[in-house]
Amino acid sequence: MELKEGILARKSVRGFKPDPVSKETIEKVLTLAQRAVSAMNGQPWEFVVLTGDTMKIIAEENMKDLDEKVEPDIKDPALVDEYKARSVGLAKQLFGVMEIERHDIEKRNWWVRRGYRFFDAPAVILICRDERCDEKGAAFDIGAVTQNVCLAALEYGLGTCTELQAVNYQRGLRKHLNLPESKHFVVGIAIGYPDDSFPANNVVSERAPLEEVTSWYGFE
Ligand SMILES: Cc1cc2nc3c(=O)[nH]c(=O)nc-3n(C[C@H](O)[C@H](O)[C@H](O)COP(=O)(O)O)c2cc1C
């Protein structure tokens, strides 16, 4: 796939076919993704890849935490002003195509729950940071590798959704993955073959006009 085509084609996929994704394919995606930039080539990321029963059990734990209204370990950052407006714009697009009315609490909950079940994807890639790596520095590099995962996945016909929801609740992850406390879950990427009939997958999120986010100096 041509680079420009890939960048334009990448979008968050929130509905997947049940078809499994092989370990070999995910290995290829991660090997490509590892070419990401990182400060001083520190590569402060570790991948934890889940599928099958382990993934199902963790999704169920998340459902339990949601039902019991457990406070999430990681909270979504609060957006303000134009940043918030962009986020509201996305929600309107998604809820519009999914026919979720603003006041329809039941359907909104259904939507939120899907994210905490990794959108029923056949696999999810969690990205961890070791506690010896600076949190802010690592977050930048993990962002870079995350974008690469999403782009590399396209090469194999796979769709992805980067999601904080995958790691917002950590009780289930800690209980079933047996990782040392020194490893911190930063973000997850649901991955699988896109279900093109799922309406939200056809949403193309908007971007601010370039002039809103760019200053130029020294150009004619
Ligand atoms: C750090 C991060 C966390 C995200 N968390 C979620 C999430 O929890 N749930 C979700 O549906 N999308 C999540 N997204 C996806 C964004 O909503 C999406 O990237 C954005 O709306 C732009 O849309 P696009 O990916 O289709 O271009 C997340 C993206 C990033 C970068």
XYZ file of N, CA and C and ligand atoms in Angstrom:
691
model
N 0.851 -1.194 0.000
C 0.000 0.000 0.000
C 0.891 1.251 0.000
N 0.527 2.196 -0.842
C 1.306 3.425 -0.909
C 1.183 4.184 0.430
N 2.246 4.884 0.805
C 2.281 5.528 2.121
C 1.113 6.495 2.326
N 0.928 7.376 1.339
C -0.132 8.383 1.458
C -1.513 7.714 1.551
N -1.653 6.681 0.752
C -2.924 5.929 0.740
C -3.177 5.317 2.130
N -2.104 4.774 2.722
C -2.223 4.150 4.039
C -2.587 5.162 5.115
N -1.914 6.314 5.072
C -2.184 7.342 6.086
C -3.639 7.795 5.975
N -4.102 7.944 4.748
C -5.487 8.401 4.558
C -6.498 7.296 4.885
N -6.091 6.053 4.676
C -7.034 4.943 4.908
C -7.185 4.616 6.391
N -6.163 4.903 7.199
C -6.246 4.538 8.615
C -7.364 5.297 9.305
N -8.161 4.565 10.009
C -9.205 5.195 10.833
C -9.528 4.209 11.941
N -10.150 4.683 12.966
C -10.478 3.781 14.066
C -11.612 2.848 13.651
N -11.370 1.558 13.855
C -12.355 0.526 13.524
C -12.942 0.020 14.832
N -14.261 0.095 14.937
C -14.901 -0.289 16.207
C -15.889 -1.439 16.042
N -15.780 -2.137 14.910
C -16.608 -3.330 14.680
C -15.778 -4.309 13.861
N -15.664 -5.544 14.350
C -14.744 -6.509 13.725
C -15.462 -7.785 13.342
N -14.928 -8.458 12.318
C -15.387 -9.803 12.004
C -14.832 -10.738 13.083
N -15.502 -11.868 13.316
C -14.990 -12.757 14.374
C -13.720 -13.509 13.968
N -13.331 -13.444 12.708
C -12.167 -14.213 12.237
C -10.927 -13.936 13.090
N -10.237 -15.001 13.496
C -9.029 -14.780 14.312
C -7.905 -14.150 13.504
N -6.979 -13.517 14.204
C -5.771 -12.988 13.562
C -4.616 -13.841 14.084
N -3.805 -14.364 13.168
C -2.743 -15.292 13.599
C -1.626 -14.545 14.331
N -0.945 -15.324 15.164
C 0.205 -14.770 15.890
C 1.250 -14.272 14.884
N 1.425 -15.037 13.790
C 2.427 -14.663 12.769
C 2.097 -13.296 12.171
N 0.828 -13.066 11.909
C 0.444 -11.774 11.310
C 0.704 -10.640 12.300
N 0.343 -10.857 13.552
C 0.568 -9.788 14.549
C 2.063 -9.562 14.747
N 2.827 -10.649 14.672
C 4.295 -10.497 14.766
C 4.813 -9.596 13.650
N 4.284 -9.803 12.438
C 4.729 -8.982 11.292
C 4.366 -7.519 11.526
N 3.152 -7.280 12.027
C 2.695 -5.907 12.292
C 3.606 -5.255 13.332
N 3.891 -5.981 14.402
C 4.687 -5.398 15.489
C 6.137 -5.182 15.062
N 6.644 -6.074 14.220
C 8.026 -5.929 13.739
C 8.158 -4.662 12.905
N 7.164 -4.422 12.061
C 7.162 -3.178 11.271
C 7.020 -1.969 12.193
N 6.094 -2.086 13.133
C 5.788 -0.951 14.021
C 6.998 -0.537 14.830
N 7.831 -1.504 15.159
C 9.008 -1.203 15.989
C 10.006 -0.270 15.331
N 9.811 0.028 14.045
C 10.685 0.990 13.373
C 10.342 2.426 13.788
N 9.427 2.587 14.691
C 9.006 3.931 15.126
C 10.172 4.725 15.708
N 10.052 6.036 15.633
C 11.021 6.899 16.313
C 10.882 6.717 17.827
N 11.995 6.921 18.535
C 11.918 7.015 20.001
C 13.113 7.827 20.469
N 12.918 8.542 21.561
C 13.991 9.418 22.043
C 15.243 8.595 22.328
N 16.318 8.983 21.710
C 17.629 8.322 21.866
C 17.547 6.817 21.603
N 16.562 6.432 20.825
C 16.316 5.024 20.452
C 16.081 4.132 21.676
N 15.508 4.733 22.721
C 15.259 3.971 23.952
C 14.189 2.901 23.801
N 13.254 3.081 22.852
C 12.180 2.099 22.586
C 11.450 1.675 23.879
N 10.875 2.661 24.578
C 10.294 2.340 25.889
C 8.897 1.725 25.806
N 8.754 0.681 24.984
C 7.455 0.028 24.852
C 7.617 -1.471 24.991
N 6.582 -2.087 25.507
C 6.512 -3.559 25.552
C 5.102 -3.935 25.149
N 5.003 -4.948 24.305
C 3.687 -5.362 23.802
C 3.187 -6.573 24.584
N 1.917 -6.541 24.918
C 1.258 -7.683 25.557
C 0.051 -7.978 24.672
N 0.072 -9.127 24.016
C -0.962 -9.400 22.999
C -1.928 -10.460 23.518
N -3.196 -10.143 23.474
C -4.215 -11.047 24.007
C -5.170 -11.501 22.915
N -5.595 -12.753 23.038
C -6.688 -13.253 22.203
C -7.399 -14.347 23.009
N -8.398 -14.962 22.410
C -9.043 -16.155 22.989
C -9.582 -15.950 24.387
N -9.436 -17.018 25.198
C -10.067 -17.037 26.528
C -9.516 -15.948 27.444
N -8.208 -15.716 27.386
C -7.615 -14.703 28.276
C -8.277 -13.354 28.015
N -8.432 -13.050 26.749
C -9.016 -11.765 26.376
C -10.483 -11.685 26.824
N -11.170 -12.819 26.637
C -12.598 -12.860 27.020
C -12.763 -12.652 28.517
N -11.914 -13.328 29.284
C -12.010 -13.244 30.749
C -11.752 -11.799 31.202
N -10.771 -11.156 30.592
C -10.459 -9.770 30.980
C -11.607 -8.839 30.582
N -12.181 -9.090 29.406
C -13.336 -8.281 28.983
C -14.476 -8.442 29.992
N -14.683 -9.679 30.472
C -15.747 -9.910 31.467
C -15.449 -9.187 32.778
N -14.185 -9.180 33.161
C -13.799 -8.453 34.390
C -14.108 -6.960 34.220
N -13.836 -6.441 33.023
C -14.131 -5.026 32.767
C -15.637 -4.764 32.869
N -16.433 -5.705 32.338
C -17.894 -5.551 32.406
C -18.346 -5.511 33.870
N -17.712 -6.384 34.673
C -18.042 -6.442 36.098
C -17.716 -5.106 36.770
N -16.527 -4.580 36.456
C -16.118 -3.300 37.048
C -17.074 -2.184 36.640
N -17.499 -2.229 35.387
C -18.453 -1.209 34.919
C -19.777 -1.337 35.662
N -20.278 -2.582 35.774
C -21.560 -2.819 36.451
C -21.506 -2.356 37.901
N -20.350 -2.589 38.527
C -20.219 -2.225 39.946
C -19.755 -0.782 40.118
N -19.718 -0.064 38.989
C -19.336 1.357 38.983
C -18.006 1.610 39.698
N -17.068 0.710 39.451
C -15.729 0.863 40.024
C -15.063 2.086 39.372
N -14.369 2.848 40.178
C -13.638 4.017 39.654
C -12.499 3.511 38.757
N -12.408 3.967 37.486
C -11.322 3.485 36.621
C -9.952 3.877 37.170
N -8.958 3.028 36.929
C -7.588 3.331 37.377
C -7.010 4.483 36.571
N -7.349 4.515 35.277
C -6.898 5.627 34.430
C -8.143 6.354 33.957
N -8.133 7.659 34.100
C -9.295 8.425 33.640
C -8.939 9.141 32.348
N -9.923 9.272 31.459
C -9.685 10.006 30.217
C -9.335 11.443 30.562
N -8.339 12.015 29.878
C -7.994 13.416 30.161
C -9.161 14.324 29.782
N -9.418 15.338 30.621
C -10.532 16.253 30.324
C -10.091 17.219 29.226
N -10.902 17.355 28.194
C -10.598 18.288 27.111
C -11.362 19.583 27.337
N -10.805 20.673 26.838
C -11.477 21.978 26.969
C -11.531 22.667 25.608
N -12.406 23.676 25.530
C -12.466 24.603 24.391
C -12.502 23.871 23.031
N -11.610 24.313 22.116
C -11.678 23.738 20.761
C -11.354 22.243 20.758
N -10.567 21.809 21.743
C -10.206 20.389 21.812
C -11.448 19.576 22.168
N -12.215 20.140 23.086
C -13.461 19.483 23.490
C -14.446 19.488 22.316
N -14.493 20.607 21.593
C -15.438 20.714 20.473
C -15.146 19.628 19.429
N -13.865 19.342 19.208
C -13.514 18.303 18.229
C -13.992 16.939 18.712
N -13.850 16.741 20.021
C -14.276 15.462 20.590
C -15.802 15.302 20.503
N -16.509 16.407 20.749
C -17.980 16.375 20.643
C -18.371 16.106 19.183
N -17.614 16.693 18.256
C -17.878 16.473 16.828
C -17.788 14.992 16.481
N -16.776 14.332 17.026
C -16.615 12.896 16.757
C -17.788 12.114 17.340
N -18.139 12.443 18.597
C -19.246 11.722 19.254
C -20.529 11.871 18.427
N -20.761 13.069 17.897
C -21.969 13.290 17.085
C -21.937 12.429 15.828
N -20.762 12.354 15.211
C -20.638 11.527 13.998
C -20.935 10.055 14.323
N -20.298 9.566 15.398
C -20.458 8.146 15.742
C -21.894 7.832 16.155
N -22.434 8.675 17.059
C -23.795 8.419 17.543
C -24.806 8.581 16.412
N -24.492 9.486 15.481
C -25.389 9.678 14.327
C -25.507 8.402 13.519
N -24.372 7.841 13.110
C -24.448 6.644 12.255
C -24.933 5.418 13.035
N -24.671 5.415 14.358
C -25.112 4.267 15.175
C -26.549 4.447 15.669
N -27.152 5.586 15.299
C -28.538 5.901 15.705
C -28.695 5.836 17.224
N -27.765 6.476 17.921
C -27.845 6.566 19.383
C -28.268 7.989 19.725
N -29.456 8.105 20.277
C -29.959 9.436 20.656
C -29.216 9.913 21.897
N -29.096 11.243 21.999
C -28.351 11.844 23.112
C -28.844 11.366 24.483
N -30.160 11.210 24.611
C -30.713 10.884 25.939
C -30.996 9.390 26.105
N -30.591 8.600 25.136
C -30.839 7.159 25.215
C -29.717 6.487 26.022
N -29.918 6.523 27.347
C -28.868 6.040 28.265
C -28.520 4.577 27.991
N -29.568 3.784 27.714
C -29.338 2.351 27.521
C -28.403 2.094 26.335
N -28.678 2.773 25.230
C -27.854 2.572 24.032
C -26.450 3.169 24.209
N -26.405 4.288 24.929
C -25.083 4.894 25.182
C -24.230 3.949 26.022
N -24.868 3.332 27.018
C -24.145 2.363 27.853
C -23.670 1.177 27.022
N -24.533 0.731 26.129
C -24.180 -0.383 25.235
C -22.916 -0.023 24.451
N -22.892 1.219 23.978
C -21.755 1.675 23.183
C -20.479 1.709 24.027
N -20.605 2.257 25.216
C -19.429 2.364 26.107
C -18.907 0.964 26.447
N -19.819 0.053 26.743
C -19.422 -1.304 27.125
C -18.628 -1.993 26.019
N -18.991 -1.728 24.774
C -18.284 -2.367 23.655
C -16.795 -2.000 23.697
N -16.521 -0.737 24.030
C -15.118 -0.310 24.102
C -14.366 -1.072 25.181
N -15.038 -1.300 26.297
C -14.395 -2.016 27.408
C -14.290 -3.519 27.141
N -14.973 -3.993 26.078
C -14.805 -5.398 25.644
C -13.920 -5.419 24.400
N -13.136 -4.378 24.212
C -12.222 -4.284 23.066
C -12.984 -4.356 21.753
N -14.193 -3.820 21.740
C -15.050 -3.783 20.541
C -15.266 -5.181 19.946
N -15.187 -6.205 20.803
C -15.335 -7.605 20.367
C -14.339 -7.984 19.264
N -13.187 -7.347 19.302
C -12.123 -7.691 18.340
C -11.564 -9.068 18.690
N -10.962 -9.748 17.713
C -10.374 -11.063 18.024
C -9.056 -10.970 18.789
N -8.449 -9.796 18.820
C -7.182 -9.636 19.556
C -7.018 -8.191 20.007
N -6.213 -8.022 21.016
C -5.877 -6.659 21.456
C -4.399 -6.617 21.825
N -3.761 -5.528 21.416
C -2.348 -5.324 21.748
C -2.306 -4.271 22.851
N -1.801 -4.641 24.010
C -1.641 -3.663 25.091
C -0.192 -3.194 25.054
N 0.011 -1.923 25.290
C 1.391 -1.424 25.300
C 1.733 -0.962 26.706
N 2.850 -1.475 27.187
C 3.285 -1.186 28.562
C 4.570 -0.367 28.564
N 4.713 0.335 29.664
C 5.950 1.081 29.945
C 6.557 0.515 31.220
N 7.852 0.269 31.187
C 8.529 -0.154 32.411
C 8.690 1.067 33.316
N 8.558 0.857 34.625
C 8.605 1.998 35.550
C 9.944 2.742 35.520
N 10.991 2.106 34.952
C 12.288 2.792 34.880
C 12.314 3.844 33.774
N 11.289 3.852 32.915
C 11.239 4.824 31.815
C 10.385 6.015 32.217
N 10.879 7.202 31.930
C 10.165 8.438 32.246
C 8.773 8.415 31.610
N 7.767 8.756 32.415
C 6.379 8.594 31.961
C 6.072 9.452 30.731
N 6.446 10.740 30.797
C 6.099 11.633 29.689
C 6.887 11.288 28.428
N 8.166 11.027 28.593
C 9.001 10.665 27.439
C 8.485 9.398 26.786
N 8.177 8.414 27.611
C 7.708 7.130 27.069
C 6.358 7.295 26.378
N 5.516 8.175 26.922
C 4.183 8.366 26.319
C 4.331 8.849 24.877
N 5.295 9.724 24.654
C 5.528 10.237 23.296
C 5.931 9.083 22.369
N 6.897 8.294 22.815
C 7.408 7.212 21.964
C 6.355 6.124 21.765
N 5.569 5.882 22.801
C 4.509 4.873 22.674
C 3.438 5.362 21.694
N 3.238 6.684 21.663
C 2.328 7.245 20.657
C 2.820 6.952 19.248
N 4.132 7.100 19.073
C 4.704 6.866 17.738
C 4.559 5.398 17.340
N 4.849 4.499 18.263
C 4.774 3.077 17.902
C 3.308 2.659 17.704
N 2.430 3.304 18.445
C 0.997 3.001 18.306
C 0.518 3.347 16.898
N 0.881 4.530 16.445
C 0.478 4.936 15.088
C 1.049 3.957 14.058
N 2.284 3.525 14.286
C 2.892 2.568 13.352
C 2.141 1.237 13.342
N 1.698 0.792 14.516
C 0.915 -0.462 14.579
C -0.334 -0.303 13.709
N -0.992 0.846 13.876
C -2.253 1.062 13.150
C -2.011 1.114 11.641
N -0.900 1.711 11.238
C -0.593 1.793 9.802
C -0.130 0.435 9.275
N 0.745 -0.229 10.007
C 1.267 -1.525 9.550
C 0.130 -2.549 9.433
N -0.843 -2.455 10.320
C -1.973 -3.396 10.300
C -2.698 -3.359 8.952
N -2.766 -2.175 8.353
C -3.479 -2.014 7.079
C -2.871 -2.895 5.994
N -1.571 -3.064 6.068
C -0.843 -3.862 5.068
C -1.366 -5.307 5.048
N -1.944 -5.745 6.177
C -2.436 -7.129 6.284
C -3.969 -7.182 6.307
N -4.577 -6.081 5.875
C -6.049 -6.050 5.796
C -6.708 -5.906 7.148
N -5.921 -5.496 8.148
C -6.451 -5.414 9.515
C -6.858 -3.993 9.865
N -7.863 -3.874 10.705
C -8.283 -2.589 11.238
C -7.910 -2.516 12.711
N -7.832 -1.299 13.220
C -7.411 -1.103 14.608
C -8.225 0.011 15.261
N -8.330 -0.062 16.564
C -8.788 1.109 17.321
C -7.873 1.262 18.530
N -7.147 2.356 18.542
C -6.355 2.695 19.722
C -7.353 3.024 20.816
N -7.173 2.460 22.000
C -8.175 2.765 23.036
C -7.598 2.768 24.436
N -7.934 3.876 25.129
C -7.618 3.941 26.555
C -8.565 3.044 27.334
N -9.759 2.857 26.781
C -10.728 1.997 27.467
C -10.136 0.609 27.753
N -9.202 0.178 26.902
C -8.596 -1.145 27.083
C -7.813 -1.252 28.383
N -7.354 -0.112 28.881
C -6.501 -0.147 30.078
C -7.043 0.695 31.235
N -8.217 1.296 31.024
C -8.783 2.137 32.086
C -8.965 1.355 33.385
N -9.446 0.112 33.233
C -9.566 -0.770 34.397
C -8.375 -1.722 34.388
N -7.658 -1.757 35.472
C -6.446 -2.579 35.476
C -6.568 -3.816 36.360
N -7.665 -3.909 37.111
C -7.805 -5.040 38.039
C -7.750 -6.380 37.281
N -8.567 -6.488 36.228
C -8.613 -7.724 35.444
C -7.281 -8.008 34.764
N -6.654 -6.957 34.253
C -5.362 -7.131 33.573
C -4.331 -7.673 34.558
N -4.291 -7.042 35.733
C -3.316 -7.450 36.762
C -3.597 -8.880 37.228
N -4.892 -9.203 37.383
C -5.266 -10.505 37.936
C -4.914 -11.638 36.964
N -5.153 -11.411 35.673
C -5.044 -12.528 34.732
C -3.755 -12.538 33.917
N -2.997 -11.453 33.944
C -1.796 -11.426 33.095
C -0.511 -11.630 33.888
N -0.609 -11.484 35.182
C 0.540 -11.829 35.998
C 1.817 -11.086 35.601
N 1.665 -9.821 35.240
C 2.845 -9.013 34.893
C 3.376 -8.358 36.167
N 4.677 -8.127 36.238
C 5.194 -7.442 37.433
C 4.598 -6.042 37.579
N 4.479 -5.583 38.800
C 3.922 -4.253 39.091
C 4.727 -3.147 38.407
N 5.985 -3.464 38.070
C 6.859 -2.463 37.443
C 6.446 -2.148 36.003
N 5.542 -2.948 35.440
C 5.063 -2.702 34.076
C 3.735 -1.962 34.149
N 3.677 -0.827 33.472
C 2.457 -0.007 33.496
C 1.749 -0.070 32.151
N 0.472 -0.392 32.179
C -0.294 -0.414 30.930
C -0.578 1.026 30.508
N -0.213 1.373 29.284
C -0.379 2.754 28.818
C -1.585 2.888 27.895
N -1.743 1.953 26.976
C -2.819 2.055 25.984
C -3.041 0.681 25.365
N -4.179 0.511 24.727
C -4.450 -0.749 24.026
C -4.811 -0.461 22.581
N -4.653 -1.480 21.748
C -5.062 -1.353 20.337
C -5.862 -2.607 19.987
N -7.172 -2.425 19.832
C -8.007 -3.537 19.366
C -7.647 -3.775 17.906
N -7.515 -5.040 17.521
C -7.065 -5.333 16.151
C -7.815 -6.545 15.592
N -8.192 -6.445 14.327
C -8.899 -7.553 13.682
C -9.324 -7.143 12.282
N -10.053 -8.048 11.638
C -10.529 -7.746 10.283
C -11.799 -6.913 10.389
N -11.817 -5.734 9.759
C -12.970 -4.834 9.917
C -14.261 -5.429 9.375
N -15.333 -5.200 10.099
C -16.674 -5.544 9.628
C -17.203 -4.293 8.922
N -17.162 -4.325 7.602
C -17.522 -3.122 6.843
C -18.998 -2.765 6.983
N -19.794 -3.716 7.469
C -21.224 -3.413 7.613
C -21.517 -2.706 8.947
N -20.505 -2.570 9.793
C -20.716 -1.895 11.087
C -20.662 -0.390 10.839
N -21.801 0.314 11.067
C -21.881 1.711 10.617
C -20.740 2.615 11.100
N -20.300 2.448 12.348
C -19.262 3.356 12.882
C -17.951 3.243 12.110
N -17.751 2.100 11.445
C -16.501 1.937 10.689
C -16.451 2.827 9.454
N -17.588 3.368 9.077
C -17.597 4.236 7.889
C -17.412 5.709 8.240
N -17.287 5.983 9.534
C -17.081 7.383 9.945
C -15.654 7.809 9.614
N -15.549 8.946 8.957
C -14.222 9.541 8.750
C -14.177 10.767 9.655
N -13.378 10.679 10.710
C -13.363 11.767 11.694
C -12.791 13.030 11.067
N -13.223 14.166 11.590
C -12.802 15.431 10.979
C -11.447 15.891 11.518
N -10.815 16.791 10.789
C -9.577 17.389 11.258
C -9.708 18.903 11.167
N -9.052 19.579 12.094
C -9.041 21.042 12.062
C -8.371 21.497 10.772
N -8.821 22.624 10.202
C -8.115 23.139 9.031
C -6.663 23.411 9.398
N -5.776 23.186 8.464
C -4.338 23.314 8.743
C -3.988 24.691 9.308
N -4.680 25.730 8.777
C -4.310 27.095 9.224
C -4.644 27.312 10.704
N -5.561 26.494 11.240
C -5.931 26.630 12.653
C -4.812 26.124 13.572
N -3.977 25.265 13.061
C -2.989 24.620 13.934
C -1.544 24.861 13.475
N -1.358 25.774 12.527
C -0.016 25.964 11.965
C 0.369 27.440 11.927
N 1.596 27.748 12.310
C 2.163 29.093 12.112
C 3.359 28.931 11.180
N 3.542 29.899 10.325
C 4.648 29.829 9.355
C 5.556 31.020 9.561
N 6.831 30.817 9.479
C 7.804 31.915 9.625
C 8.845 31.808 8.522
N 9.175 32.926 7.931
C 10.273 32.958 6.964
C 9.894 32.482 5.576
N 8.615 32.161 5.358
C 8.198 31.783 4.007
C 7.788 33.036 3.233
N 7.881 32.970 1.926
C 7.424 34.091 1.091
C 5.914 34.156 1.145
C -4.550 7.742 23.270
C -5.829 7.417 22.550
C -6.867 6.850 23.260
C -8.064 6.530 22.610
N -9.054 5.916 23.329
C -10.201 5.568 22.718
C -11.188 4.868 23.442
O -11.027 4.561 24.632
N -12.327 4.546 22.796
C -12.524 4.836 21.475
O -13.586 4.502 20.939
N -11.573 5.476 20.743
C -10.422 5.843 21.335
N -9.420 6.465 20.617
C -9.604 6.696 19.172
C -9.879 8.172 18.879
O -11.191 8.477 19.241
C -9.634 8.406 17.385
O -8.299 8.155 17.069
C -9.963 9.841 16.972
O -11.313 10.095 17.161
C -9.616 10.093 15.505
O -10.356 9.223 14.692
P -9.651 8.205 13.696
O -8.742 7.319 14.508
O -10.788 7.428 13.080
O -8.884 8.994 12.697
C -8.225 6.799 21.230
C -7.158 7.353 20.514
C -5.977 7.671 21.167
C -4.832 8.258 20.386
